[in-house]
XYZ file of C-alpha atoms in Angstrom:
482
model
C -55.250 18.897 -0.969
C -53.704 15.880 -0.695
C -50.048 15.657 1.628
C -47.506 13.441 0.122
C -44.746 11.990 2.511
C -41.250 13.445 2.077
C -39.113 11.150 0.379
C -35.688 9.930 1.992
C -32.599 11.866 0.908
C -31.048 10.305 -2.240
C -27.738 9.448 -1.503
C -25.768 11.362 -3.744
C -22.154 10.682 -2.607
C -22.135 7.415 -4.135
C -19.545 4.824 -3.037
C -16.493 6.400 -4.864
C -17.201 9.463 -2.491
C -18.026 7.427 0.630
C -14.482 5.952 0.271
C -12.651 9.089 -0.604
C -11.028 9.793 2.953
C -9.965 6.196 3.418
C -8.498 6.112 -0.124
C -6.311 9.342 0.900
C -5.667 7.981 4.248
C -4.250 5.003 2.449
C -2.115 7.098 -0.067
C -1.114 9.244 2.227
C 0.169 6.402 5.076
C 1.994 4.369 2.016
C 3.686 7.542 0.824
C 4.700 9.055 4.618
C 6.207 5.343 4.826
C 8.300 5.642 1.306
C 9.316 9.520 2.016
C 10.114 8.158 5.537
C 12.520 5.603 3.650
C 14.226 8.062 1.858
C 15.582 10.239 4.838
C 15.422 7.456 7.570
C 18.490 5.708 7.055
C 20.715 9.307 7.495
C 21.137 8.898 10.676
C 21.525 5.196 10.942
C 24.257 5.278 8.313
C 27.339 5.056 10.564
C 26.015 2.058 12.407
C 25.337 0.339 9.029
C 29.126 0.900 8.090
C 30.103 -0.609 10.982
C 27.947 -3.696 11.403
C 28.340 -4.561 7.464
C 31.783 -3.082 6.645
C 30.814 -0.490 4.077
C 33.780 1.710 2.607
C 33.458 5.426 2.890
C 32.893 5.641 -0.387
C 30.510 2.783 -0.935
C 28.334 3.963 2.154
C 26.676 6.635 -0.166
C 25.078 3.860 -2.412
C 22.820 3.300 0.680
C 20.857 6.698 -0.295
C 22.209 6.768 -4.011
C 20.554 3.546 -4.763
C 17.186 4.544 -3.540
C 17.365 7.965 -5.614
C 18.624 6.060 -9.233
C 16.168 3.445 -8.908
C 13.312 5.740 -7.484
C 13.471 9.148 -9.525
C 14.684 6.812 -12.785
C 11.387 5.246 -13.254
C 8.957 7.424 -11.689
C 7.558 8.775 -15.435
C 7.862 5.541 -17.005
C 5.376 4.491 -13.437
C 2.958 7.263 -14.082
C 2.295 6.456 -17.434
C 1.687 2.936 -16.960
C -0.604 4.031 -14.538
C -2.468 5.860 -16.426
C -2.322 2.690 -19.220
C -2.664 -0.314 -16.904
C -4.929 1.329 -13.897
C -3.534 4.058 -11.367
C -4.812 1.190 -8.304
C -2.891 -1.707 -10.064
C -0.217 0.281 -10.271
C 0.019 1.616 -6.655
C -0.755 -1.591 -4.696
C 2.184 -3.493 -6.657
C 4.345 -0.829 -5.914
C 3.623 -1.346 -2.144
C 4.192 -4.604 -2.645
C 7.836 -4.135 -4.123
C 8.892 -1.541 -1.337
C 7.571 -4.040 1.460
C 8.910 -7.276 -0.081
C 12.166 -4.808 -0.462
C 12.366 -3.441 3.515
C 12.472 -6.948 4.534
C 15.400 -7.840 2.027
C 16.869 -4.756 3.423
C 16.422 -5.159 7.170
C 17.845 -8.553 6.951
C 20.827 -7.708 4.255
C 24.188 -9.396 6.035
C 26.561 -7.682 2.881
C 26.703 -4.152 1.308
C 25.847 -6.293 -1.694
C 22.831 -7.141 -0.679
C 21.617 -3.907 1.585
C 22.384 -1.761 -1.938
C 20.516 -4.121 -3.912
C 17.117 -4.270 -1.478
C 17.720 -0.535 -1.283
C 17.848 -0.427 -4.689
C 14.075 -2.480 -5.064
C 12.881 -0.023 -2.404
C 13.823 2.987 -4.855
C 11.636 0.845 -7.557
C 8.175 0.186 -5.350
C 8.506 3.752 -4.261
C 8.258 4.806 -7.765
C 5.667 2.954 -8.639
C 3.295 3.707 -6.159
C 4.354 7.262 -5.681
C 4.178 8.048 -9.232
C 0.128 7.334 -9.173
C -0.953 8.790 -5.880
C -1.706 12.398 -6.616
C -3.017 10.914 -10.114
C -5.888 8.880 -8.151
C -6.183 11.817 -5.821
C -6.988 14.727 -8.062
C -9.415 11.811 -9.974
C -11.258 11.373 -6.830
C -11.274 14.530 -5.294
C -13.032 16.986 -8.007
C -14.158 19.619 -6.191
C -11.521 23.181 -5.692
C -11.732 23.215 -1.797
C -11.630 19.462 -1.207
C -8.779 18.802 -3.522
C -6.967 21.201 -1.818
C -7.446 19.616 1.583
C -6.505 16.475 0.138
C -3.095 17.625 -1.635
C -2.506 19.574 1.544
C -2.439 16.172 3.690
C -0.768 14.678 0.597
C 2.267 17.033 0.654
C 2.822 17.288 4.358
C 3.904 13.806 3.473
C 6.676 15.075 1.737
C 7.545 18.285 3.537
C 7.299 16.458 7.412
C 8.070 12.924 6.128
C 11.723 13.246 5.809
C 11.872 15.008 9.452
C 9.985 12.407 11.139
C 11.889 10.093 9.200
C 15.366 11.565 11.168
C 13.342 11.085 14.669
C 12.547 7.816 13.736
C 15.362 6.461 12.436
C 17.649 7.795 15.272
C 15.021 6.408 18.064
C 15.356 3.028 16.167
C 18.862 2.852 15.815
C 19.856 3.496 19.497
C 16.945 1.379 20.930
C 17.407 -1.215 18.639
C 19.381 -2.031 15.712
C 19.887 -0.336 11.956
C 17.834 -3.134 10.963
C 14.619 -1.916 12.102
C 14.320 1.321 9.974
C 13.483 -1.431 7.333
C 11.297 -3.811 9.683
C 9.120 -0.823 10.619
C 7.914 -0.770 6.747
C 6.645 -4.785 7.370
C 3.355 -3.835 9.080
C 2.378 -0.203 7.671
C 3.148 -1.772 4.263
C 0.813 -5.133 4.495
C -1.845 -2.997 6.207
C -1.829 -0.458 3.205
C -2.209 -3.250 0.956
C -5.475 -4.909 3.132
C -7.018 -1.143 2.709
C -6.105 -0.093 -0.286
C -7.821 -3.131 -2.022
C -11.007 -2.264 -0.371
C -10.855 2.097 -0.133
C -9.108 2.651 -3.394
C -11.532 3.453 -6.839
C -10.499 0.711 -9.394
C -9.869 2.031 -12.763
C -9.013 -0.344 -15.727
C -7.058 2.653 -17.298
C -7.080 3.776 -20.985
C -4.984 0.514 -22.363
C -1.426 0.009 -23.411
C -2.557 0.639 -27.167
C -2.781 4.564 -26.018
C 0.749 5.277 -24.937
C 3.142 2.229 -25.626
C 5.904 3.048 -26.290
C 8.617 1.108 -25.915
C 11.628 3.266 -27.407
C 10.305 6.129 -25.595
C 10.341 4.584 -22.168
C 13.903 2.837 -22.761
C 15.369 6.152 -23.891
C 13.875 7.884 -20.259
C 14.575 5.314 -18.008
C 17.877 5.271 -19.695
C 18.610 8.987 -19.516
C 17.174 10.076 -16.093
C 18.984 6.618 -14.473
C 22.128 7.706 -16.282
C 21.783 10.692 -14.755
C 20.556 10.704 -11.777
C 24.116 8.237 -11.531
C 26.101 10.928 -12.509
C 25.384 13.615 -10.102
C 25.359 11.268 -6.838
C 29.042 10.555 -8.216
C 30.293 14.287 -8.925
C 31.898 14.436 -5.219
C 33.928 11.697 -6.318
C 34.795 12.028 -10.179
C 34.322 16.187 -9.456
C 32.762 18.839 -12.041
C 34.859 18.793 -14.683
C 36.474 15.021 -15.004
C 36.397 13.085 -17.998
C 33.646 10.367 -16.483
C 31.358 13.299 -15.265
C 31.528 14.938 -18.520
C 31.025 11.479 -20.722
C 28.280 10.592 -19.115
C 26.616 13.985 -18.326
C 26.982 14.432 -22.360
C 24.763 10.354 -22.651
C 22.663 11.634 -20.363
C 21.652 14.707 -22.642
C 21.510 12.532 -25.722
C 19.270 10.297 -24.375
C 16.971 12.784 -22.923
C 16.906 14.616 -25.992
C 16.350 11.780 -28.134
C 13.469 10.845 -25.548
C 11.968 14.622 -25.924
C 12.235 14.156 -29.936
C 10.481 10.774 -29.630
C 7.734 11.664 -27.984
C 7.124 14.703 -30.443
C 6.731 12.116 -33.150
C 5.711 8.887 -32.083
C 2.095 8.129 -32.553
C 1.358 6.917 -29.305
C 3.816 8.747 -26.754
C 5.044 7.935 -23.789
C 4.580 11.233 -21.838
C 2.487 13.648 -24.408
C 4.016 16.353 -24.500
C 0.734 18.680 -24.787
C 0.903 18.084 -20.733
C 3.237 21.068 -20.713
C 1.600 23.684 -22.639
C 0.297 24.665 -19.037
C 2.237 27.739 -18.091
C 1.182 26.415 -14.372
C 2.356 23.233 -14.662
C 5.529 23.757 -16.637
C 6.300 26.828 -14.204
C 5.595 24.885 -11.672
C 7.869 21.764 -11.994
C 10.742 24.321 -13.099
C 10.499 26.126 -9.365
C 10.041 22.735 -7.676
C 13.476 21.875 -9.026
C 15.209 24.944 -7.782
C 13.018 24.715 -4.549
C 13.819 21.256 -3.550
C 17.188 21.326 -4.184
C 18.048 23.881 -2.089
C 15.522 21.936 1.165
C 16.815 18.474 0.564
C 19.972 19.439 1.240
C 19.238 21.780 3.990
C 17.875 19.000 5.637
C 20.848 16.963 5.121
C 23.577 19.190 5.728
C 21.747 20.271 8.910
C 21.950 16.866 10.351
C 25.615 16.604 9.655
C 26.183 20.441 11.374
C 24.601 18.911 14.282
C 26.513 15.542 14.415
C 30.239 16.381 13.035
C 30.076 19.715 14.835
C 27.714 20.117 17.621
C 28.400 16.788 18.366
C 25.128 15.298 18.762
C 23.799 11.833 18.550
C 21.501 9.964 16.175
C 18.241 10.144 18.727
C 19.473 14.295 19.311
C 19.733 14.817 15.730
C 16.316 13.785 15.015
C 14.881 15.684 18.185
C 16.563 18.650 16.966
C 14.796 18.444 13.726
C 11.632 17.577 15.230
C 9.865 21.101 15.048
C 10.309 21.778 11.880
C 8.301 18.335 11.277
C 5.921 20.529 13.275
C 5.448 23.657 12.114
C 5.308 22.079 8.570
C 2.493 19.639 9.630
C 0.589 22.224 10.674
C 0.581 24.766 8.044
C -0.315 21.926 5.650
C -2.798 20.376 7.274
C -4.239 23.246 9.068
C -4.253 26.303 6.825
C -2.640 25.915 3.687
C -6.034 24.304 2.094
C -8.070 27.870 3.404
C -5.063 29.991 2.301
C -4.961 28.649 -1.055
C -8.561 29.007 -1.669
C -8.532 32.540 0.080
C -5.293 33.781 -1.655
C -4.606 31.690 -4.424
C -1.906 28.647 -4.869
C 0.709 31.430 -6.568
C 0.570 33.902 -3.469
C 0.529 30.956 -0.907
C 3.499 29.354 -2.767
C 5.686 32.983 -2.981
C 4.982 33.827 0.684
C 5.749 30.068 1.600
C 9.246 30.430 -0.151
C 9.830 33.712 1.439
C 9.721 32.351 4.442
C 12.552 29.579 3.360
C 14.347 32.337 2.217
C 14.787 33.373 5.483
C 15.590 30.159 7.128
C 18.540 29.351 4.874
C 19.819 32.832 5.383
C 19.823 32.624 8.821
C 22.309 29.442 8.468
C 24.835 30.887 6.040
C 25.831 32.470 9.822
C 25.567 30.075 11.906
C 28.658 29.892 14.310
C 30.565 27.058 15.267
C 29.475 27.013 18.957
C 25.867 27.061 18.190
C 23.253 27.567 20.606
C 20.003 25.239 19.448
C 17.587 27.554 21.275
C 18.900 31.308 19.623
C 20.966 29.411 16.471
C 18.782 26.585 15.058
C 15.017 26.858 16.873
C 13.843 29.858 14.459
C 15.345 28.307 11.632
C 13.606 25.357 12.389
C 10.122 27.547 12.986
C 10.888 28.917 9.460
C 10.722 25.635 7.682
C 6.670 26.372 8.105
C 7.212 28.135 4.691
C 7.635 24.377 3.335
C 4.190 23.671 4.573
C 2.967 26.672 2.544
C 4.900 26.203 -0.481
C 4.863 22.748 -0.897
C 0.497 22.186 -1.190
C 0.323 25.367 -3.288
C 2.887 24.255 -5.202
C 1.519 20.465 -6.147
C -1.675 21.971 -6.676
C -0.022 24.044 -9.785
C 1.997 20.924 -11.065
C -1.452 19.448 -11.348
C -4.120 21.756 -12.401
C -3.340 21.266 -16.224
C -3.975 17.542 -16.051
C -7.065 15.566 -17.538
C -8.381 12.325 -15.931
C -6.610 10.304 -19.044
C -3.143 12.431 -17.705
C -3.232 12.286 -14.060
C -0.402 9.456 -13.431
C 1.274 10.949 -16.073
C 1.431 14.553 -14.406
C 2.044 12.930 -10.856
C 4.653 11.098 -12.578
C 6.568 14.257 -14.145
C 5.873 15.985 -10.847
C 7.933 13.255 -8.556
C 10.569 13.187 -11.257
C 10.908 17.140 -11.183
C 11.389 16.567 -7.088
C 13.507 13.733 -7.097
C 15.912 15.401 -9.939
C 16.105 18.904 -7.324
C 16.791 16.299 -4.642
C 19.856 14.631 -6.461
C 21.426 17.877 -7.774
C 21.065 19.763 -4.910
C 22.855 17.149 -2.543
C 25.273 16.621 -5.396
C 26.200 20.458 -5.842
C 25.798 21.716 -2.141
C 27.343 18.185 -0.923
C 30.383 18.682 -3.033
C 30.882 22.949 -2.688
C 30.660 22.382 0.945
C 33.333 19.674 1.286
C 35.626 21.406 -1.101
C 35.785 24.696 0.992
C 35.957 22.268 4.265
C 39.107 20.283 2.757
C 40.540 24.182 1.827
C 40.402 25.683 4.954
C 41.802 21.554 6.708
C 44.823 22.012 4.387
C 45.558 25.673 5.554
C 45.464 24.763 8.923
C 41.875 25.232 10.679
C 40.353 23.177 13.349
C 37.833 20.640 11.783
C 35.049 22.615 13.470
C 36.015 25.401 11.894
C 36.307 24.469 8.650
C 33.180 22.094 8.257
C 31.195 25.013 9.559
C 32.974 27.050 6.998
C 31.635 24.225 4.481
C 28.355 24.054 5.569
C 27.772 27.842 5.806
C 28.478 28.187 1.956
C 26.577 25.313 0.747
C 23.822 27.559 2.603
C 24.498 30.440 0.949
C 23.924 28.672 -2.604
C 20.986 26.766 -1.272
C 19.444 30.392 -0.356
C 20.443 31.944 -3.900
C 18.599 28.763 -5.169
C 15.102 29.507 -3.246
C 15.396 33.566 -4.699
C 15.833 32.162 -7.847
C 12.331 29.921 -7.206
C 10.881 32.877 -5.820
C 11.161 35.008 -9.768
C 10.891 32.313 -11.262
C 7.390 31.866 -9.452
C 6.599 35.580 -9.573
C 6.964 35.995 -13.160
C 6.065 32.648 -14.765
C 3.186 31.529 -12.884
C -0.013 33.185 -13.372
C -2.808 33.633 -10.528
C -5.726 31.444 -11.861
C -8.634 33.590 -12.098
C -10.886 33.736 -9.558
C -8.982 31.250 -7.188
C -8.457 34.229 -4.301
C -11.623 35.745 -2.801
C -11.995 38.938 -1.380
């Protein structure tokens, strides 16, 4: 009997697989720096106004700019991903926002800091629109797609937080300026990797979804509208300008819905939402973020115009909720999700976010952080639950030849919540606060007032998410283990 040698162990990772962790440690670093972007400027805003001269009114085009030209083309981006190739598509993006930060840290004029802003909103589209496209391509398997979506969306859910530490820290020790510079070197080093880590794909061709009518008639609606809620605190509800254009805005859309229903080769196909997971899902994300964004928001104004507190306290304040939500998602929301299931990860995530809100519609005018504002920030863990669970629904319906384009529709969904939300909550909290001024309060009083009802609707929002979750979204079978 004869004894053959044992032969070597095939290598059956391959080198797509060998590069999967540096490809998500890539994505993940370019989007933390564009989430970072959208929430770092908050608390830099009043030393922008003064260094550049920026109206009251004109000072909210620093953030509105971002959101029009960043949730306006995000599923026009994912599309052409899918078309042109999802790693085309995501390096030039980077290459937009960087080029952007350093228009931006170096603006001299509102002119100019809206505009670079404005270009920011545009690379931040682009390469965010493709990310979770080339992750759920690269990452096949249940339990490692769910790590990688986990580290994805603590991104998103920590991202902004961090972004209020940083952005405060770099303020005071420095100037405005540098919560653009900052992007320089985490942008050009995303760019070195990413050409190297990330899988290139020549995608499936403009012949398979060009279409030109159908992308004007988006970009045209959701820009249009995205406009006209960041300018409802000004024009109000029910003025003739909100009304006009809210009523474009629905043509448009409409006419971009009937479009793609008939055009041979559509923009956004609209078999992608015959998934009861993924249309569910996107509808709750809506509700979901537009009651957070503005939580975190409003949260940082409570602490400045009220408590008093300074840019570098404001961000420490918010700090543990960066925290708590970093560690659910990247510690136990990938084990939960396959233990449980993404639907009863994503309803016990927004129960706890239920609970934080609530806590605030009480919060008293001479807060205490430690007994006031500590378990409220503990709370915002349920983000770090509901967030992973709830990209992995928004997801699971798409094929390879539709992952940009679900990633796409997914953004949009968040970055729609985001605008309404601060629109609505914005604008209910400073009507009640002007109310109770004009009656005679103190201003503590009455922004308190403000903030505590913009609270309550922000909590009515998440209950809403949570039925909405509970009855349209289905456990997938199999997905929680006993």
């Amino acid at each position: 009997m004869s004894v053959t040698a044992p032969l070597p162990p095939r290598d059956t990772a391959g080198p797509i697989a060998r590069t999967r962790k540096p490809a998500l440690g890539v994505i993940a670093s370019g989007m933390l720096m564009m989430t970072l972007d959208g929430s770092i400027v908050t608390v830099a805003m009043p030393a922008i106004q003064r260094d550049l001269g920026f109206t009251s009114a004109g000072l909210s085009w620093v953030v509105n700019a971002y959101l029009i030209g960043f949730g306006s083309l995000l599923l026009l981006a994912g599309r052409l991903g899918d078309l042109i190739g999802r790693k085309r598509m995501f390096i030039a993006g980077t290459v937009v926002f960087t080029a952007a930060s350093l228009l931006a840290g170096a603006a001299a004029t509102p002119g100019m800091l809206i505009a670079a802003r404005f270009l920011q909103g545009v690379g931040s589209a682009m390469a965010s629109a493709v990310g979770l496209g080339i992750l759920v391509t690269l990452f096949t398997e249940q339990r490692e797609r769910a790590r990688a979506i986990a580290v994805f969306s603590f991104t998103g859910a920590a991202g902004a937080s961090i972004g209020q530490v940083l952005g405060g820290g770099l303020t005071d020790a420095l100037a405005w300026n540098w919560i653009f510079f900052i992007n320089l070197p985490i942008g050009i080093a995303a760019l070195l990797i990413a050409r190297l880590v990330l899988p290139a794909d020549r995608g499936i061709g403009l012949a398979a979804g060009a279409d030109v009518l159908g992308a004007a008639l988006v970009t045209a609606g959701l820009m249009l509208g995205i406009y006209t809620v960041v300018k409802v605190e000004e024009y109000g509800w029910t003025s003739a300008p909100t009304l006009g254009l809210g009523a474009l805005t629905l043509v448009l859309l409409v006419g971009f819905v009937v479009r793609q229903a008939t055009a041979r080769t559509p923009l956004m196909p609209l078999r992608i939402f015959r998934s009861r997971s993924v249309a569910g899902a996107n509808l709750v994300q809506v509700l979901m973020v537009a009651a957070l964004f503005s939580f975190q928001i409003l949260v940082a104004l409570f602490l400045q115009n009220v408590l008093g507190y300074g840019a570098a306290e404001t961000g420490l304040a918010m700090l543990p909720a960066a925290a708590v939500i970093g560690a659910v998602s990247l510690g136990v929301s990938a084990r939960l999700n396959a233990r449980f299931g993404e639907r009863a990860v994503l309803l016990a995530g927004i129960l706890l976010l239920i609970g934080a809100l609530g806590l605030l519609t009480r919060v008293p005018v001479q807060a205490q952080y430690v007994t006031d504002l500590l378990p409220v920030m503990l709370l915002a863990a349920g983000f770090g639950l509901a967030l992973p669970a709830l990209t992995a629904l928004g997801m699971s319906g798409a094929g390879d030849d539709d992952a940009g384009l679900a990633s796409g529709v997914f953004n949009t969904t968040q970055q729609i919540g985001m605008a309404v939300g601060v629109a609505v909550l914005s604008t209910l909290a400073a009507g009640r606060s002007e109310r109770l001024l004009a009656e005679g309060h103190s201003r503590a009083d009455a922004l308190t007032s403000g903030y505590q009802l913009a609270f309550a609707v922000g909590t009515g929002l998440l209950v809403a998410a949570f039925a909405l979750a509970l009855l349209v979204l289905r456990p997938a079978a199999g997905s929680a283990r006993s």
